[in-house]
mmCIF file of N, CA and C in Angstrom:
data_model
loop_
_atom_site.group_PDB
_atom_site.id
_atom_site.type_symbol
_atom_site.label_atom_id
_atom_site.label_comp_id
_atom_site.label_asym_id
_atom_site.label_seq_id
_atom_site.Cartn_x
_atom_site.Cartn_y
_atom_site.Cartn_z
ATOM 1 N N UNK A 1 -15.095 -1.612 13.341
ATOM 2 C CA UNK A 1 -14.159 -0.549 13.087
ATOM 3 C C UNK A 1 -13.057 -0.995 12.150
ATOM 4 N N UNK A 2 -12.072 -0.137 11.999
ATOM 5 C CA UNK A 2 -10.977 -0.418 11.068
ATOM 6 C C UNK A 2 -9.699 0.255 11.536
ATOM 7 N N UNK A 3 -8.589 -0.264 11.067
ATOM 8 C CA UNK A 3 -7.288 0.356 11.253
ATOM 9 C C UNK A 3 -6.718 0.597 9.868
ATOM 10 N N UNK A 4 -6.390 1.843 9.571
ATOM 11 C CA UNK A 4 -5.796 2.221 8.292
ATOM 12 C C UNK A 4 -4.380 2.713 8.530
ATOM 13 N N UNK A 5 -3.487 2.386 7.615
ATOM 14 C CA UNK A 5 -2.110 2.869 7.676
ATOM 15 C C UNK A 5 -1.830 3.633 6.387
ATOM 16 N N UNK A 6 -1.369 4.858 6.549
ATOM 17 C CA UNK A 6 -1.038 5.728 5.422
ATOM 18 C C UNK A 6 0.454 6.036 5.448
ATOM 19 N N UNK A 7 1.020 6.329 4.291
ATOM 20 C CA UNK A 7 2.401 6.793 4.209
ATOM 21 C C UNK A 7 2.401 8.082 3.407
ATOM 22 N N UNK A 8 2.819 9.166 4.062
ATOM 23 C CA UNK A 8 2.983 10.448 3.371
ATOM 24 C C UNK A 8 4.445 10.563 2.961
ATOM 25 N N UNK A 9 4.673 10.971 1.725
ATOM 26 C CA UNK A 9 6.024 11.070 1.184
ATOM 27 C C UNK A 9 6.382 12.537 0.987
ATOM 28 N N UNK A 10 7.494 12.949 1.582
ATOM 29 C CA UNK A 10 7.998 14.325 1.458
ATOM 30 C C UNK A 10 6.928 15.380 1.739
ATOM 31 N N UNK A 11 6.096 15.145 2.736
ATOM 32 C CA UNK A 11 5.075 16.120 3.117
ATOM 33 C C UNK A 11 3.937 16.234 2.128
ATOM 34 N N UNK A 12 3.822 15.295 1.200
ATOM 35 C CA UNK A 12 2.772 15.322 0.182
ATOM 36 C C UNK A 12 1.420 14.936 0.751
ATOM 37 N N UNK A 13 0.450 14.694 -0.130
ATOM 38 C CA UNK A 13 -0.897 14.348 0.325
ATOM 39 C C UNK A 13 -0.931 12.979 0.996
ATOM 40 N N UNK A 14 -1.933 12.791 1.840
ATOM 41 C CA UNK A 14 -2.065 11.530 2.569
ATOM 42 C C UNK A 14 -2.446 10.389 1.635
ATOM 43 N N UNK A 15 -3.316 10.602 0.694
ATOM 44 C CA UNK A 15 -3.691 9.558 -0.263
ATOM 45 C C UNK A 15 -4.488 8.435 0.364
ATOM 46 N N UNK A 16 -4.502 7.303 -0.298
ATOM 47 C CA UNK A 16 -5.246 6.126 0.155
ATOM 48 C C UNK A 16 -4.406 5.297 1.119
ATOM 49 N N UNK A 17 -5.059 4.480 1.957
ATOM 50 C CA UNK A 17 -4.285 3.629 2.864
ATOM 51 C C UNK A 17 -3.400 2.656 2.085
ATOM 52 N N UNK A 18 -2.189 2.436 2.580
ATOM 53 C CA UNK A 18 -1.317 1.425 1.981
ATOM 54 C C UNK A 18 -1.595 0.059 2.603
ATOM 55 N N UNK A 19 -2.310 0.052 3.722
ATOM 56 C CA UNK A 19 -2.694 -1.192 4.385
ATOM 57 C C UNK A 19 -3.883 -0.893 5.276
ATOM 58 N N UNK A 20 -4.812 -1.846 5.393
ATOM 59 C CA UNK A 20 -5.907 -1.684 6.343
ATOM 60 C C UNK A 20 -6.457 -3.042 6.745
ATOM 61 N N UNK A 21 -7.126 -3.041 7.873
ATOM 62 C CA UNK A 21 -7.814 -4.230 8.362
ATOM 63 C C UNK A 21 -9.096 -3.744 9.029
ATOM 64 N N UNK A 22 -10.164 -4.523 8.889
ATOM 65 C CA UNK A 22 -11.425 -4.123 9.511
ATOM 66 C C UNK A 22 -12.078 -5.339 10.148
ATOM 67 N N UNK A 23 -13.056 -5.058 10.989
ATOM 68 C CA UNK A 23 -13.759 -6.127 11.673
ATOM 69 C C UNK A 23 -13.228 -6.326 13.076
ATOM 70 N N UNK A 24 -13.652 -7.411 13.684
ATOM 71 C CA UNK A 24 -13.293 -7.706 15.064
ATOM 72 C C UNK A 24 -12.201 -8.775 15.086
ATOM 73 N N UNK A 25 -11.149 -8.497 15.814
ATOM 74 C CA UNK A 25 -10.097 -9.486 16.037
ATOM 75 C C UNK A 25 -10.179 -9.873 17.502
ATOM 76 N N UNK A 26 -10.523 -11.129 17.774
ATOM 77 C CA UNK A 26 -10.725 -11.543 19.165
ATOM 78 C C UNK A 26 -9.514 -12.254 19.748
ATOM 79 N N UNK A 27 -8.673 -12.824 18.902
ATOM 80 C CA UNK A 27 -7.497 -13.539 19.398
ATOM 81 C C UNK A 27 -6.285 -13.200 18.547
ATOM 82 N N UNK A 28 -5.154 -13.079 19.203
ATOM 83 C CA UNK A 28 -3.901 -12.889 18.476
ATOM 84 C C UNK A 28 -3.754 -11.509 17.865
ATOM 85 N N UNK A 29 -2.679 -11.356 17.119
ATOM 86 C CA UNK A 29 -2.352 -10.090 16.478
ATOM 87 C C UNK A 29 -2.486 -10.229 14.970
ATOM 88 N N UNK A 30 -2.853 -9.148 14.329
ATOM 89 C CA UNK A 30 -2.832 -9.089 12.873
ATOM 90 C C UNK A 30 -1.476 -8.513 12.497
ATOM 91 N N UNK A 31 -0.657 -9.296 11.807
ATOM 92 C CA UNK A 31 0.697 -8.857 11.469
ATOM 93 C C UNK A 31 0.734 -8.336 10.041
ATOM 94 N N UNK A 32 1.550 -7.316 9.825
ATOM 95 C CA UNK A 32 1.704 -6.748 8.489
ATOM 96 C C UNK A 32 3.144 -6.307 8.301
ATOM 97 N N UNK A 33 3.600 -6.376 7.066
ATOM 98 C CA UNK A 33 4.939 -5.911 6.709
ATOM 99 C C UNK A 33 4.800 -5.063 5.454
ATOM 100 N N UNK A 34 5.264 -3.828 5.528
ATOM 101 C CA UNK A 34 5.177 -2.911 4.395
ATOM 102 C C UNK A 34 6.567 -2.508 3.958
ATOM 103 N N UNK A 35 6.774 -2.421 2.670
ATOM 104 C CA UNK A 35 8.059 -1.980 2.134
ATOM 105 C C UNK A 35 7.916 -0.546 1.642
ATOM 106 N N UNK A 36 8.837 0.303 2.043
ATOM 107 C CA UNK A 36 8.852 1.703 1.609
ATOM 108 C C UNK A 36 10.130 1.920 0.822
ATOM 109 N N UNK A 37 9.987 2.484 -0.357
ATOM 110 C CA UNK A 37 11.144 2.697 -1.224
ATOM 111 C C UNK A 37 12.156 3.619 -0.566
ATOM 112 N N UNK A 38 13.416 3.223 -0.629
ATOM 113 C CA UNK A 38 14.486 4.069 -0.089
ATOM 114 C C UNK A 38 15.292 4.717 -1.204
ATOM 115 N N UNK A 39 14.905 4.484 -2.444
ATOM 116 C CA UNK A 39 15.659 5.021 -3.567
ATOM 117 C C UNK A 39 15.354 6.488 -3.829
ATOM 118 N N UNK A 40 14.160 6.925 -3.590
ATOM 119 C CA UNK A 40 13.790 8.321 -3.750
ATOM 120 C C UNK A 40 12.780 8.624 -2.692
ATOM 121 N N UNK A 41 12.262 9.764 -2.606
ATOM 122 C CA UNK A 41 12.023 10.655 -1.492
ATOM 123 C C UNK A 41 12.716 10.231 -0.203
ATOM 124 N N UNK A 42 13.109 11.209 0.534
ATOM 125 C CA UNK A 42 13.915 10.964 1.725
ATOM 126 C C UNK A 42 13.147 11.127 3.026
ATOM 127 N N UNK A 43 11.905 11.590 2.990
ATOM 128 C CA UNK A 43 11.160 11.847 4.210
ATOM 129 C C UNK A 43 9.822 11.118 4.136
ATOM 130 N N UNK A 44 9.547 10.284 5.123
ATOM 131 C CA UNK A 44 8.292 9.544 5.175
ATOM 132 C C UNK A 44 7.603 9.793 6.503
ATOM 133 N N UNK A 45 6.281 9.823 6.472
ATOM 134 C CA UNK A 45 5.488 9.912 7.690
ATOM 135 C C UNK A 45 4.482 8.766 7.635
ATOM 136 N N UNK A 46 4.512 7.889 8.633
ATOM 137 C CA UNK A 46 3.575 6.776 8.709
ATOM 138 C C UNK A 46 2.455 7.182 9.655
ATOM 139 N N UNK A 47 1.217 7.073 9.184
ATOM 140 C CA UNK A 47 0.049 7.516 9.951
ATOM 141 C C UNK A 47 -0.841 6.307 10.224
ATOM 142 N N UNK A 48 -1.158 6.082 11.492
ATOM 143 C CA UNK A 48 -2.081 5.029 11.897
ATOM 144 C C UNK A 48 -3.412 5.695 12.214
ATOM 145 N N UNK A 49 -4.489 5.244 11.572
ATOM 146 C CA UNK A 49 -5.819 5.815 11.787
ATOM 147 C C UNK A 49 -6.756 4.719 12.277
ATOM 148 N N UNK A 50 -7.397 4.964 13.412
ATOM 149 C CA UNK A 50 -8.377 4.040 13.954
ATOM 150 C C UNK A 50 -9.770 4.595 13.677
ATOM 151 N N UNK A 51 -10.631 3.774 13.110
ATOM 152 C CA UNK A 51 -11.995 4.190 12.786
ATOM 153 C C UNK A 51 -12.948 3.295 13.567
ATOM 154 N N UNK A 52 -13.830 3.906 14.360
ATOM 155 C CA UNK A 52 -14.810 3.113 15.111
ATOM 156 C C UNK A 52 -16.213 3.459 14.637
ATOM 157 N N UNK A 53 -17.124 2.536 14.851
ATOM 158 C CA UNK A 53 -18.509 2.753 14.466
ATOM 159 C C UNK A 53 -19.165 3.726 15.434
ATOM 160 N N UNK A 54 -20.052 4.543 14.925
ATOM 161 C CA UNK A 54 -20.727 5.543 15.754
ATOM 162 C C UNK A 54 -21.494 4.855 16.883
ATOM 163 N N UNK A 55 -21.269 5.329 18.099
ATOM 164 C CA UNK A 55 -21.960 4.783 19.257
ATOM 165 C C UNK A 55 -21.315 3.544 19.848
ATOM 166 N N UNK A 56 -20.235 3.080 19.267
ATOM 167 C CA UNK A 56 -19.544 1.893 19.774
ATOM 168 C C UNK A 56 -18.111 2.267 20.147
ATOM 169 N N UNK A 57 -17.665 1.815 21.315
ATOM 170 C CA UNK A 57 -16.271 2.105 21.665
ATOM 171 C C UNK A 57 -15.336 1.292 20.773
ATOM 172 N N UNK A 58 -14.212 1.859 20.470
ATOM 173 C CA UNK A 58 -13.230 1.157 19.654
ATOM 174 C C UNK A 58 -11.946 0.967 20.443
ATOM 175 N N UNK A 59 -11.411 -0.218 20.406
ATOM 176 C CA UNK A 59 -10.160 -0.509 21.095
ATOM 177 C C UNK A 59 -9.147 -0.964 20.057
ATOM 178 N N UNK A 60 -7.967 -0.420 20.180
ATOM 179 C CA UNK A 60 -6.927 -0.769 19.220
ATOM 180 C C UNK A 60 -5.584 -0.771 19.925
ATOM 181 N N UNK A 61 -4.709 -1.640 19.480
ATOM 182 C CA UNK A 61 -3.347 -1.672 20.013
ATOM 183 C C UNK A 61 -2.386 -1.847 18.844
ATOM 184 N N UNK A 62 -1.304 -1.105 18.875
ATOM 185 C CA UNK A 62 -0.246 -1.222 17.873
ATOM 186 C C UNK A 62 1.021 -1.568 18.631
ATOM 187 N N UNK A 63 1.695 -2.620 18.214
ATOM 188 C CA UNK A 63 2.868 -3.095 18.941
ATOM 189 C C UNK A 63 3.985 -3.428 17.961
ATOM 190 N N UNK A 64 5.197 -3.227 18.400
ATOM 191 C CA UNK A 64 6.397 -3.605 17.660
ATOM 192 C C UNK A 64 6.453 -3.017 16.253
ATOM 193 N N UNK A 65 6.369 -1.713 16.158
ATOM 194 C CA UNK A 65 6.586 -1.039 14.879
ATOM 195 C C UNK A 65 8.089 -0.928 14.690
ATOM 196 N N UNK A 66 8.583 -1.472 13.605
ATOM 197 C CA UNK A 66 10.025 -1.487 13.361
ATOM 198 C C UNK A 66 10.341 -0.828 12.024
ATOM 199 N N UNK A 67 11.449 -0.121 11.995
ATOM 200 C CA UNK A 67 11.983 0.421 10.747
ATOM 201 C C UNK A 67 13.309 -0.282 10.514
ATOM 202 N N UNK A 68 13.368 -1.040 9.449
ATOM 203 C CA UNK A 68 14.554 -1.838 9.154
ATOM 204 C C UNK A 68 15.253 -1.292 7.914
ATOM 205 N N UNK A 69 16.551 -1.402 7.897
ATOM 206 C CA UNK A 69 17.329 -0.859 6.782
ATOM 207 C C UNK A 69 17.731 -1.949 5.797
ATOM 208 N N UNK A 70 16.885 -2.930 5.631
ATOM 209 C CA UNK A 70 17.165 -3.966 4.641
ATOM 210 C C UNK A 70 15.879 -4.281 3.885
ATOM 211 N N UNK A 71 15.992 -4.854 2.702
ATOM 212 C CA UNK A 71 14.802 -5.125 1.890
ATOM 213 C C UNK A 71 13.864 -6.120 2.561
ATOM 214 N N UNK A 72 12.582 -5.891 2.398
ATOM 215 C CA UNK A 72 11.567 -6.834 2.868
ATOM 216 C C UNK A 72 11.378 -7.885 1.784
ATOM 217 N N UNK A 73 11.474 -9.121 2.139
ATOM 218 C CA UNK A 73 11.328 -10.187 1.143
ATOM 219 C C UNK A 73 9.867 -10.593 0.957
ATOM 220 N N UNK A 74 9.052 -10.386 1.980
ATOM 221 C CA UNK A 74 7.668 -10.836 1.908
ATOM 222 C C UNK A 74 6.725 -9.770 1.361
ATOM 223 N N UNK A 75 7.107 -8.517 1.433
ATOM 224 C CA UNK A 75 6.223 -7.434 1.016
ATOM 225 C C UNK A 75 6.749 -6.781 -0.252
ATOM 226 N N UNK A 76 5.907 -6.656 -1.274
ATOM 227 C CA UNK A 76 6.363 -5.986 -2.492
ATOM 228 C C UNK A 76 6.523 -4.489 -2.257
ATOM 229 N N UNK A 77 7.394 -3.878 -3.006
ATOM 230 C CA UNK A 77 7.584 -2.436 -2.900
ATOM 231 C C UNK A 77 6.501 -1.718 -3.688
ATOM 232 N N UNK A 78 6.394 -0.437 -3.427
ATOM 233 C CA UNK A 78 5.436 0.380 -4.155
ATOM 234 C C UNK A 78 5.770 0.382 -5.638
ATOM 235 N N UNK A 79 4.765 0.447 -6.451
ATOM 236 C CA UNK A 79 4.928 0.586 -7.885
ATOM 237 C C UNK A 79 4.320 1.925 -8.267
ATOM 238 N N UNK A 80 5.043 2.715 -9.000
ATOM 239 C CA UNK A 80 4.555 4.030 -9.397
ATOM 240 C C UNK A 80 4.032 3.944 -10.822
ATOM 241 N N UNK A 81 2.732 4.198 -11.008
ATOM 242 C CA UNK A 81 2.101 4.258 -12.317
ATOM 243 C C UNK A 81 1.692 5.702 -12.555
ATOM 244 N N UNK A 82 2.395 6.376 -13.444
ATOM 245 C CA UNK A 82 2.238 7.806 -13.695
ATOM 246 C C UNK A 82 2.412 8.551 -12.382
ATOM 247 N N UNK A 83 1.380 9.211 -11.875
ATOM 248 C CA UNK A 83 1.533 9.954 -10.625
ATOM 249 C C UNK A 83 0.852 9.250 -9.451
ATOM 250 N N UNK A 84 0.592 7.953 -9.578
ATOM 251 C CA UNK A 84 -0.077 7.185 -8.530
ATOM 252 C C UNK A 84 0.887 6.128 -8.004
ATOM 253 N N UNK A 85 1.041 6.076 -6.684
ATOM 254 C CA UNK A 85 1.877 5.064 -6.059
ATOM 255 C C UNK A 85 0.971 3.939 -5.569
ATOM 256 N N UNK A 86 1.260 2.713 -6.003
ATOM 257 C CA UNK A 86 0.387 1.579 -5.725
ATOM 258 C C UNK A 86 1.160 0.532 -4.933
ATOM 259 N N UNK A 87 0.511 -0.047 -3.936
ATOM 260 C CA UNK A 87 1.113 -1.115 -3.148
ATOM 261 C C UNK A 87 0.246 -2.359 -3.296
ATOM 262 N N UNK A 88 0.699 -3.449 -2.740
ATOM 263 C CA UNK A 88 -0.023 -4.707 -2.823
ATOM 264 C C UNK A 88 -1.458 -4.526 -2.333
ATOM 265 N N UNK A 89 -2.406 -5.126 -3.031
ATOM 266 C CA UNK A 89 -3.807 -5.058 -2.639
ATOM 267 C C UNK A 89 -4.533 -3.821 -3.111
ATOM 268 N N UNK A 90 -3.832 -2.883 -3.714
ATOM 269 C CA UNK A 90 -4.476 -1.680 -4.221
ATOM 270 C C UNK A 90 -4.654 -1.793 -5.728
ATOM 271 N N UNK A 91 -5.616 -1.055 -6.252
ATOM 272 C CA UNK A 91 -5.872 -1.040 -7.684
ATOM 273 C C UNK A 91 -5.418 0.279 -8.282
ATOM 274 N N UNK A 92 -5.010 0.238 -9.520
ATOM 275 C CA UNK A 92 -4.645 1.448 -10.248
ATOM 276 C C UNK A 92 -5.254 1.357 -11.635
ATOM 277 N N UNK A 93 -5.683 2.481 -12.160
ATOM 278 C CA UNK A 93 -6.238 2.534 -13.500
ATOM 279 C C UNK A 93 -5.276 3.287 -14.390
ATOM 280 N N UNK A 94 -4.973 2.719 -15.533
ATOM 281 C CA UNK A 94 -4.107 3.397 -16.487
ATOM 282 C C UNK A 94 -4.508 2.972 -17.890
ATOM 283 N N UNK A 95 -4.072 3.738 -18.870
ATOM 284 C CA UNK A 95 -4.404 3.468 -20.254
ATOM 285 C C UNK A 95 -3.166 2.955 -20.970
ATOM 286 N N UNK A 96 -3.325 1.894 -21.713
ATOM 287 C CA UNK A 96 -2.226 1.313 -22.478
ATOM 288 C C UNK A 96 -2.641 1.278 -23.944
ATOM 289 N N UNK A 97 -1.837 1.854 -24.809
ATOM 290 C CA UNK A 97 -2.120 1.851 -26.240
ATOM 291 C C UNK A 97 -1.049 1.015 -26.927
ATOM 292 N N UNK A 98 -1.473 -0.021 -27.631
ATOM 293 C CA UNK A 98 -0.540 -0.893 -28.339
ATOM 294 C C UNK A 98 -0.880 -0.877 -29.822
ATOM 295 N N UNK A 99 0.135 -0.733 -30.645
ATOM 296 C CA UNK A 99 -0.076 -0.734 -32.088
ATOM 297 C C UNK A 99 0.288 -2.081 -32.675
ATOM 298 N N UNK A 100 -0.266 -2.404 -33.809
ATOM 299 C CA UNK A 100 0.059 -3.657 -34.473
ATOM 300 C C UNK A 100 -1.190 -4.425 -34.838
ATOM 301 N N UNK A 101 -0.991 -5.644 -35.281
ATOM 302 C CA UNK A 101 -2.094 -6.498 -35.689
ATOM 303 C C UNK A 101 -2.346 -7.533 -34.599
ATOM 304 N N UNK A 102 -3.599 -7.686 -34.212
ATOM 305 C CA UNK A 102 -3.964 -8.602 -33.142
ATOM 306 C C UNK A 102 -4.244 -9.984 -33.708
ATOM 307 N N UNK A 103 -3.834 -11.004 -32.980
ATOM 308 C CA UNK A 103 -4.133 -12.386 -33.317
ATOM 309 C C UNK A 103 -4.754 -13.035 -32.086
ATOM 310 N N UNK A 104 -5.641 -13.986 -32.296
ATOM 311 C CA UNK A 104 -6.354 -14.619 -31.189
ATOM 312 C C UNK A 104 -5.400 -15.266 -30.187
ATOM 313 N N UNK A 105 -4.252 -15.734 -30.615
ATOM 314 C CA UNK A 105 -3.325 -16.440 -29.738
ATOM 315 C C UNK A 105 -2.242 -15.539 -29.159
ATOM 316 N N UNK A 106 -2.253 -14.260 -29.516
ATOM 317 C CA UNK A 106 -1.250 -13.329 -28.990
ATOM 318 C C UNK A 106 -1.603 -12.908 -27.573
ATOM 319 N N UNK A 107 -0.576 -12.677 -26.791
ATOM 320 C CA UNK A 107 -0.757 -12.151 -25.442
ATOM 321 C C UNK A 107 -0.124 -10.772 -25.388
ATOM 322 N N UNK A 108 -0.697 -9.912 -24.587
ATOM 323 C CA UNK A 108 -0.137 -8.576 -24.392
ATOM 324 C C UNK A 108 0.621 -8.581 -23.072
ATOM 325 N N UNK A 109 1.901 -8.285 -23.115
ATOM 326 C CA UNK A 109 2.743 -8.252 -21.924
ATOM 327 C C UNK A 109 3.045 -6.809 -21.587
ATOM 328 N N UNK A 110 2.894 -6.441 -20.338
ATOM 329 C CA UNK A 110 3.224 -5.094 -19.879
ATOM 330 C C UNK A 110 4.514 -5.155 -19.087
ATOM 331 N N UNK A 111 5.378 -4.203 -19.315
ATOM 332 C CA UNK A 111 6.644 -4.141 -18.596
ATOM 333 C C UNK A 111 6.842 -2.719 -18.100
ATOM 334 N N UNK A 112 7.262 -2.597 -16.863
ATOM 335 C CA UNK A 112 7.503 -1.290 -16.267
ATOM 336 C C UNK A 112 8.993 -1.020 -16.290
ATOM 337 N N UNK A 113 9.377 0.141 -16.801
ATOM 338 C CA UNK A 113 10.784 0.539 -16.766
ATOM 339 C C UNK A 113 11.023 1.323 -15.499
ATOM 340 N N UNK A 114 12.013 0.926 -14.727
ATOM 341 C CA UNK A 114 12.339 1.606 -13.473
ATOM 342 C C UNK A 114 13.494 2.554 -13.686
#
């Protein structure tokens, strides 16, 4: 089975999981820390989804969910690419057009303006 965590922003669509784990955990807890932007949208809904295999019982426990009012140092914040919000471990596809003359030793650097 799997555990998926979603974040809905301002009542918008559920979208893709911002965090997930799958498989069997026999000992200990799987710990996660997620950063949610506090600069814009003001309403968040965190959704925990448990997925079990057909015909197999699924057991899940969620403990110590905390909402903290300070920056997370270990978890990167969401990055918004056009209309897609991306978090660590997720992929985003975008198109970049650069003008100029290419040289074999040149590197292309991308910078996001916030």
